[in-house]
Amino acid sequence: SRDRWFILDVVIVSGGALDFVVLLLKSSAGPLGMIRFLRVFRIVRLLRIFRKFKFLKELRKLVRMTVSCFKTLFWSFTFCFIILTFWSMVAVELLKPYLDEIIEAGELDGCDTCKRSFDSVMHEIGRA
């Protein structure tokens, strides 16, 4: 575990030095632009502090529970999207023919929104 942190530190410092050299040469970053992405990993080094202090055990537990909640929320939103898509498909397939008959009868002449209802599944998902 300690070796991994050392390797991460070496990669971050090396990337920073290479970024500095590129900046001094004032050349375009081009493919070296990804080196700047390594700066984000400097924040990861701060996470080591949480491992040093025993009294931060509750904070670690809170972070783990928050991550668990994000997983649950992701799957909940995915499930809701699937259900909305399913019922939108049902509405478009079953109700569109009846709506076309009503439009042909001239009963919806003053309502442009009503005429566009049930045109597509994505339109119905947007209305939900």
Coordinates of C-alpha atoms in Angstrom, one line a residue:
S1 CA 0.0 0.0 0.0
R2 CA 2.8 2.3 0.8
D3 CA 4.5 1.6 -2.5
R4 CA 1.4 2.6 -4.4
W5 CA 1.3 6.0 -2.7
F6 CA 5.0 6.5 -3.5
I7 CA 4.4 5.6 -7.1
L8 CA 1.4 8.0 -7.3
D9 CA 3.6 10.8 -5.8
V10 CA 6.4 10.1 -8.3
V11 CA 4.0 10.2 -11.2
I12 CA 2.4 13.4 -10.0
V13 CA 5.7 15.2 -9.4
S14 CA 7.1 13.9 -12.7
G15 CA 4.0 15.1 -14.5
G16 CA 4.2 18.5 -12.8
A17 CA 7.9 18.8 -13.8
L18 CA 7.2 17.9 -17.4
D19 CA 4.3 20.3 -17.5
F20 CA 6.6 23.1 -16.2
V21 CA 9.2 22.3 -18.8
V22 CA 6.6 22.4 -21.6
L23 CA 5.4 25.8 -20.2
L24 CA 8.9 27.2 -20.2
L25 CA 9.4 26.1 -23.8
K26 CA 6.0 27.8 -24.6
S27 CA 5.1 25.0 -26.9
S28 CA 1.6 23.9 -27.4
A29 CA 0.5 21.3 -24.9
G30 CA -1.0 19.0 -27.6
P31 CA -0.6 15.4 -26.4
L32 CA 1.0 16.6 -23.1
G33 CA -2.3 18.2 -22.1
M34 CA -3.2 15.0 -20.4
I35 CA -0.4 15.7 -17.9
R36 CA -2.4 18.5 -16.5
F37 CA -5.1 16.0 -15.7
L38 CA -2.6 14.5 -13.1
R39 CA -3.1 17.6 -11.0
V40 CA -6.4 16.2 -10.0
F41 CA -4.7 13.3 -8.3
R42 CA -2.9 15.7 -6.0
I43 CA -6.2 15.8 -4.1
V44 CA -6.0 12.1 -3.6
R45 CA -2.8 12.6 -1.6
L46 CA -4.9 14.6 0.9
L47 CA -7.0 11.6 1.5
R48 CA -4.1 9.9 3.2
I49 CA -4.7 12.3 6.1
F50 CA -7.9 10.5 6.9
R51 CA -6.1 7.2 7.4
K52 CA -3.7 8.8 10.0
F53 CA -6.3 10.0 12.4
K54 CA -8.3 7.5 14.4
F55 CA -11.0 10.0 15.4
L56 CA -12.0 10.5 11.8
K57 CA -13.5 7.0 11.7
E58 CA -17.0 8.5 11.7
L59 CA -16.1 10.7 8.8
R60 CA -14.9 7.7 6.8
K61 CA -18.1 5.8 7.6
L62 CA -20.1 8.9 6.4
V63 CA -18.2 9.0 3.2
R64 CA -18.8 5.3 2.6
M65 CA -22.5 5.7 3.2
T66 CA -22.6 8.6 0.9
V67 CA -21.0 6.6 -1.9
S68 CA -23.5 3.8 -1.3
C69 CA -26.4 6.3 -1.6
F70 CA -25.0 7.6 -4.9
K71 CA -25.1 4.0 -6.2
T72 CA -28.7 3.6 -5.1
L73 CA -29.7 6.9 -6.6
F74 CA -28.1 6.0 -9.9
W75 CA -30.0 2.8 -10.1
S76 CA -33.2 4.4 -9.0
F77 CA -33.0 7.0 -11.7
T78 CA -32.1 4.3 -14.3
F79 CA -35.2 2.3 -13.2
C80 CA -37.4 5.4 -13.4
F81 CA -36.1 6.1 -16.9
I82 CA -36.8 2.6 -18.0
I83 CA -40.4 2.7 -16.6
L84 CA -41.1 6.1 -18.2
T85 CA -39.8 4.9 -21.5
F86 CA -41.9 1.7 -21.3
W87 CA -45.1 3.6 -20.6
S88 CA -44.3 6.3 -23.2
M89 CA -44.0 3.5 -25.8
V90 CA -47.3 2.1 -24.7
A91 CA -49.0 5.5 -24.9
V92 CA -47.5 6.3 -28.4
E93 CA -48.5 2.9 -29.8
L94 CA -52.0 2.6 -28.3
L95 CA -53.2 6.2 -28.1
K96 CA -51.8 7.7 -31.3
P97 CA -54.3 6.0 -33.6
Y98 CA -57.2 7.3 -31.5
L99 CA -55.7 10.8 -31.5
D100 CA -55.4 10.7 -35.3
E101 CA -59.1 9.9 -35.6
I102 CA -60.0 12.8 -33.3
I103 CA -57.8 15.1 -35.3
E104 CA -59.4 14.0 -38.6
A105 CA -62.8 14.6 -37.1
G106 CA -61.7 18.2 -36.5
E107 CA -62.3 18.2 -32.8
L108 CA -58.8 19.6 -32.0
D109 CA -58.6 22.4 -34.5
G110 CA -57.6 25.1 -31.9
C111 CA -55.0 23.0 -30.1
D112 CA -51.6 22.6 -31.8
T113 CA -50.1 21.0 -28.7
C114 CA -52.8 18.3 -28.7
K115 CA -52.2 17.5 -32.3
R116 CA -48.5 16.9 -31.6
S117 CA -49.2 14.7 -28.6
F118 CA -48.0 11.1 -28.8
D119 CA -45.8 11.9 -31.8
S120 CA -42.8 10.1 -30.4
V121 CA -41.6 8.3 -27.3
M122 CA -39.0 10.9 -26.4
H123 CA -41.7 13.6 -26.7
E124 CA -43.8 11.7 -24.2
I125 CA -40.9 11.1 -21.8
G126 CA -40.3 14.9 -21.8
R127 CA -43.9 15.5 -20.8
A128 CA -43.8 13.2 -17.8

